[in-house]
Short mmCIF file of C-alpha atoms and ligand atoms in Angstrom, two decimals:
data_model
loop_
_atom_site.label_atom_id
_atom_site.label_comp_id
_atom_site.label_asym_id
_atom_site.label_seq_id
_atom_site.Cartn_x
_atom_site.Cartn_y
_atom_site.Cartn_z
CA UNK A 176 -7.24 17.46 13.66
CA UNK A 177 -6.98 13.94 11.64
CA UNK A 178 -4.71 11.75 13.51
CA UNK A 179 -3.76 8.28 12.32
CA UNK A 180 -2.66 5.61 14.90
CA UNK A 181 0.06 3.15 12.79
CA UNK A 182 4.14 2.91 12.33
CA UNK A 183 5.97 4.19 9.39
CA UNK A 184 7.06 0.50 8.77
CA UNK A 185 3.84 -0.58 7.73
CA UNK A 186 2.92 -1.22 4.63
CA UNK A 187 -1.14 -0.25 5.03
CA UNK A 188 0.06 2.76 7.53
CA UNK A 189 2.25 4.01 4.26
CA UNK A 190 -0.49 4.34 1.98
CA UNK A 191 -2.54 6.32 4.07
CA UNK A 192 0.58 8.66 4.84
CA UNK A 193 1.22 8.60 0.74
CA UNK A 194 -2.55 10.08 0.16
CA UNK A 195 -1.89 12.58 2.88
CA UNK A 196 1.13 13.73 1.59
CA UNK A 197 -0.61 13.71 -1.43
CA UNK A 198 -3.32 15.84 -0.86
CA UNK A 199 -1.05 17.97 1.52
CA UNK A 200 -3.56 16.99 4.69
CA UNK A 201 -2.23 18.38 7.73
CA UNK A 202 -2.88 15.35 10.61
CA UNK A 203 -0.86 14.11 13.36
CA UNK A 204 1.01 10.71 13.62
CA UNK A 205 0.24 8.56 16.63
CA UNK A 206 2.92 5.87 17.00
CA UNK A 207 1.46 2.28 17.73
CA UNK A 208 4.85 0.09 18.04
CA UNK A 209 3.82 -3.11 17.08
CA UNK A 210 7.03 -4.49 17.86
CA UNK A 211 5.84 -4.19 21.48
CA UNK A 212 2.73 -5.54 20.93
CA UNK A 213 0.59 -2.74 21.43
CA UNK A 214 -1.32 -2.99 18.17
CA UNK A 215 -3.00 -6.11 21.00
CA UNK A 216 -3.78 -3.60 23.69
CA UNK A 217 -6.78 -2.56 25.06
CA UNK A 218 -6.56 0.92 24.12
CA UNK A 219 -5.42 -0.04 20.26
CA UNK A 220 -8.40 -2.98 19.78
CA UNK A 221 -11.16 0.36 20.99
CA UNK A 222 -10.08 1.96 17.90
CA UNK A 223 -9.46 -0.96 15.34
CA UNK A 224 -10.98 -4.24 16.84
CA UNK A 225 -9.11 -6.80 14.48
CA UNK A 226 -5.56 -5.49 16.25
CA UNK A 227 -4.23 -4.34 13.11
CA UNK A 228 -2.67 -1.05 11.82
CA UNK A 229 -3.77 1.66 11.11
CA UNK A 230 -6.74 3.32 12.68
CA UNK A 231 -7.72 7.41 11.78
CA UNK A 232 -10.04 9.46 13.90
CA UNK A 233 -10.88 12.98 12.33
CA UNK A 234 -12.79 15.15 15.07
CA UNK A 235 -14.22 12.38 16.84
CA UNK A 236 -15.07 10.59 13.56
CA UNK A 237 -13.24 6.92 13.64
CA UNK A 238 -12.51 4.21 11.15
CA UNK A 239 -9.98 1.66 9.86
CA UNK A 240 -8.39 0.05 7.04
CA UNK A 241 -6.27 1.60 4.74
CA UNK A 242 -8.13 1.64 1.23
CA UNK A 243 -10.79 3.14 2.87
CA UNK A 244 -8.97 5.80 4.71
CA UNK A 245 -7.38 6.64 1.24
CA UNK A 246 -10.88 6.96 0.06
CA UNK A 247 -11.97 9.55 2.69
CA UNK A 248 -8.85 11.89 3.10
CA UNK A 249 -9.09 11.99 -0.75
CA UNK A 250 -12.91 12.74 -0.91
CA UNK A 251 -12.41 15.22 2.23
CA UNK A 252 -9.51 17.19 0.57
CA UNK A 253 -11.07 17.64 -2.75
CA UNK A 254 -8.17 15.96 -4.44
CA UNK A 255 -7.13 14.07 -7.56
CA UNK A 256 -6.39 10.94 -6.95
CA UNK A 257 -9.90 9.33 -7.78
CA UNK A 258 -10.70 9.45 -11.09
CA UNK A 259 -13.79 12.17 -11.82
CA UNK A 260 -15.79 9.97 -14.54
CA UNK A 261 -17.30 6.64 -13.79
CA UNK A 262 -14.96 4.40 -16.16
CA UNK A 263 -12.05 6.03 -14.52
CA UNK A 264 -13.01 5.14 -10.98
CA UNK A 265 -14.29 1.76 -12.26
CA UNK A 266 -10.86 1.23 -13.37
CA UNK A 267 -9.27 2.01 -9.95
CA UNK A 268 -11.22 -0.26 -7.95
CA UNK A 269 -10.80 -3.15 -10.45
CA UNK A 270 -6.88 -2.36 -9.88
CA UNK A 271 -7.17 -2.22 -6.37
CA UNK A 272 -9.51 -5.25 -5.81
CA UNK A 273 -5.99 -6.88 -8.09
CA UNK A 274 -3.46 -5.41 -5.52
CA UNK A 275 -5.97 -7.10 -2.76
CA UNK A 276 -6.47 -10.28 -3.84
CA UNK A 277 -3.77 -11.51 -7.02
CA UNK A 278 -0.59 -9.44 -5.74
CA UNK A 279 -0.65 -8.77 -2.38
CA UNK A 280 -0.83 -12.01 -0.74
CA UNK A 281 2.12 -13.36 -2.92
CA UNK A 282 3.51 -10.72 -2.58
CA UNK A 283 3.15 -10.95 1.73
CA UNK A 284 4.56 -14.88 1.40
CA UNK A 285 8.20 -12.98 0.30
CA UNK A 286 8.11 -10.51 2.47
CA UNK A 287 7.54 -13.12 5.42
CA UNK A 288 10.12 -15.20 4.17
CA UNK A 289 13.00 -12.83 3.64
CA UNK A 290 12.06 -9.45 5.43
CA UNK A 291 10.26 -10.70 8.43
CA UNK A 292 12.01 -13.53 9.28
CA UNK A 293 8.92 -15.50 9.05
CA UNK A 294 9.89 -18.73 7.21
CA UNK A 295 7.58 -20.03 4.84
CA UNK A 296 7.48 -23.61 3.66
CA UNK A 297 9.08 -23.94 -0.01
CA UNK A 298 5.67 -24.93 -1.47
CA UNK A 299 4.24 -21.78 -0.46
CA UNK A 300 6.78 -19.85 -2.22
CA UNK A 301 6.87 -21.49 -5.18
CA UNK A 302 3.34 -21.07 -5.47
CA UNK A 303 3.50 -17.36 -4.57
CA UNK A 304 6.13 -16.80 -6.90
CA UNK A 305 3.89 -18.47 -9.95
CA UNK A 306 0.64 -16.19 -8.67
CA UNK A 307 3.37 -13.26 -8.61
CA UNK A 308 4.62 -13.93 -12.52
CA UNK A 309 1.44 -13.83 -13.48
CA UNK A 310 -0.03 -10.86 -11.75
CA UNK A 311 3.06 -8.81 -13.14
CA UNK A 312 2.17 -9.95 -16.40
CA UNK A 313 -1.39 -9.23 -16.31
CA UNK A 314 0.08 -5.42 -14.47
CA UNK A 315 2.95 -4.93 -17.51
CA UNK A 316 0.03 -5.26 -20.22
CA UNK A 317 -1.98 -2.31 -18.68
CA UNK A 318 0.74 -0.28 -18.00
CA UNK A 319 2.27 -0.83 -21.27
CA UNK A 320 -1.01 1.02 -22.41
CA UNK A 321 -1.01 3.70 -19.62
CA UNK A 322 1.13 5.67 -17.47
CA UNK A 323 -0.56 4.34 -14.12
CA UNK A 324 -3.27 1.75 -13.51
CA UNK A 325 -6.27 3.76 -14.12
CA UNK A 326 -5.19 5.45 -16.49
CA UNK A 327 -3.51 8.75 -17.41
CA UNK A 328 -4.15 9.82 -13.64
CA UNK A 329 -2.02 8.66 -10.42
CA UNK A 330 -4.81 7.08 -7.91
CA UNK A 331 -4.94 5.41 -4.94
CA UNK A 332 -4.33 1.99 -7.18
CA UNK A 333 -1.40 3.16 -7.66
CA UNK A 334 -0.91 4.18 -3.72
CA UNK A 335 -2.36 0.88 -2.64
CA UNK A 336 0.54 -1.18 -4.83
CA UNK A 337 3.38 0.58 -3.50
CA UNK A 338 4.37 -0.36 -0.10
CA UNK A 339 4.10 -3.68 -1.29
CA UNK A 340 6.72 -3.29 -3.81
CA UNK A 341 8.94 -1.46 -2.23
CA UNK A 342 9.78 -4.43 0.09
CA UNK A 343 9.23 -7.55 -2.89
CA UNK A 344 12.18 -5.31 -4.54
CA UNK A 345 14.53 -6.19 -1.21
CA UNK A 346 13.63 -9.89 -2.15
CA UNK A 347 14.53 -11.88 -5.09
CA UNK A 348 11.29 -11.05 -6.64
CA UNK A 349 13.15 -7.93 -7.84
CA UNK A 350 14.96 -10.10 -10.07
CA UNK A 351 10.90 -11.46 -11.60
CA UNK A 352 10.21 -7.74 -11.15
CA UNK A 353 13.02 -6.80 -13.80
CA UNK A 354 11.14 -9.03 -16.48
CA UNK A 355 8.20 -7.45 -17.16
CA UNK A 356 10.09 -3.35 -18.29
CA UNK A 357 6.25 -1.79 -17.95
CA UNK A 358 6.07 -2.18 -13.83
CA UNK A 359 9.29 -1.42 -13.50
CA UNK A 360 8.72 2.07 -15.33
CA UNK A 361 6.33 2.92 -13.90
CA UNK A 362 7.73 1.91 -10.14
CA UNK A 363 10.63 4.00 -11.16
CA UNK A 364 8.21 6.62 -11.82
CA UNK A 365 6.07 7.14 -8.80
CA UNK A 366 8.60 5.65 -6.36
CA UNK A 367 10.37 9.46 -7.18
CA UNK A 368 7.20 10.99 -6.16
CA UNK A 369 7.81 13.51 -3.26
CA UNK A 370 5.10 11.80 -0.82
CA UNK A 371 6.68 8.64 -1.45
CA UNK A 372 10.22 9.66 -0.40
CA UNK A 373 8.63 11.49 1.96
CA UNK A 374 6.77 8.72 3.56
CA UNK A 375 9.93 6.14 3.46
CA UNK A 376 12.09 8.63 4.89
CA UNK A 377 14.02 9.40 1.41
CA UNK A 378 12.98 12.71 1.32
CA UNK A 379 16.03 15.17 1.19
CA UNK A 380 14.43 17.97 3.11
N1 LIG B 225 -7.11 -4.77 5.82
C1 LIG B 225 -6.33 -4.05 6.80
C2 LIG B 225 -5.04 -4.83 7.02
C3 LIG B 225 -4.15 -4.17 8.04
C4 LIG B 225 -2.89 -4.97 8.32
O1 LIG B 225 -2.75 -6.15 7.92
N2 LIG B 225 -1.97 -4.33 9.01
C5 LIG B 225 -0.73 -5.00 9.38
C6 LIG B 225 0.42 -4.02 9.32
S1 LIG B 225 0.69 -3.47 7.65
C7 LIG B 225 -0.85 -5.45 10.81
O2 LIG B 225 -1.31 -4.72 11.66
N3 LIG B 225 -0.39 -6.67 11.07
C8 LIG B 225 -0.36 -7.21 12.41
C9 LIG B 225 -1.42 -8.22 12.64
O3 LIG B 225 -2.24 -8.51 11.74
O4 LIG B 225 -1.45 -8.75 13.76
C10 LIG B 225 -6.05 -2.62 6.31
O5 LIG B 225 -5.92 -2.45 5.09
O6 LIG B 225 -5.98 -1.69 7.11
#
């Protein structure tokens, strides 16, 4: 049985829950509340050393972070959501090495500020808030060519960008968001995907 050790608020916990609702995985949630610090315990740091979530173990097999997870219950259940031809899965690392390193951490500095009551100084936002304009913009011109950011195919770039989003859009950033009509499509689009819903508890079931 897989299980994966995280909490359903976390943002690298929900994309490994979105590619195993994906590729209809069965597994087993293990609850690590980091609210009481257990993510710092003994028993957590065994299984992910850097006290962060989440950790998977599959039969005795154990690893950590998320991308990589996504990468391996993909591969494992034969599914779809890496590209089959070189240029395609080219594509979805380039978009996912963007979600790591141009959108993610500005993205993080709003989610501090107004969802984590972590204040940030001013600077800092207005800094993350220029690296965020521009990462949308760079984000709107491929998707104004394609349906999602590899392509014609849903991926795990497109997993890896949405927990992120759906908190920037309880910020004001949902206001930048609104300005560029080619992310917000296609956020309107896969945030109606049944994993998704699933995942954030907006599943009707
Ligand atoms: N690169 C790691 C990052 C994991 C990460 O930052 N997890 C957050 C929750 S979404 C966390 O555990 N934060 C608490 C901490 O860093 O102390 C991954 O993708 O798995």
């Amino acid at each position: 049985m897989l299980s994966i050790f995280g909490h359903p608020m976390s943002t690298c916990t929900r994309k490994v829950l979105t590619t195993l609702a994906e590729t209809n995985t069965p597994h087993e949630f293990m609850l690590v509340d980091f609210t009481k610090g257990e993510h710092k315990q003994a028993a957590y740091l065994a299984r992910q050393p850097f006290g962060q979530l989440p950790a998977l173990e599959d039969d005795g097999f154990k690893m950590y972070e998320s991308r990589a997870m996504c990468r391996y219950i993909n591969e494992k259940a034969g599914g779809s959501l890496v590209p089959s031809d070189a240029q395609g899965r080219a594509l979805m690392e380039q978009w996912m090495s963007v979600e790591t390193s141009n959108f993610t951490p500005h993205a993080m500095t709003f989610i501090y500020h107004h969802i984590l009551q972590t204040p940030q100084e001013p600077a800092k936002l207005e800094s993350a808030g220029k690296g965020l304009e521009k990462a949308l913009a760079i984000m709107d011109a491929n998707l104004a060519k394609h349906a999602f950011f590899a392509g014609t195919q849903f991926t795990i770039a497109d997993i890896c960008f949405m927990p992120y989003v759906e908190y920037v859009m309880g910020t004001p950033v949902k206001e930048t968001l609104a300005k560029f009509p080619h992310v917000h499509a296609w956020w309107t689009k896969v945030s109606a995907r049944p994993s998704w819903k699933k995942v954030t508890g907006r599943a009707s079931l």
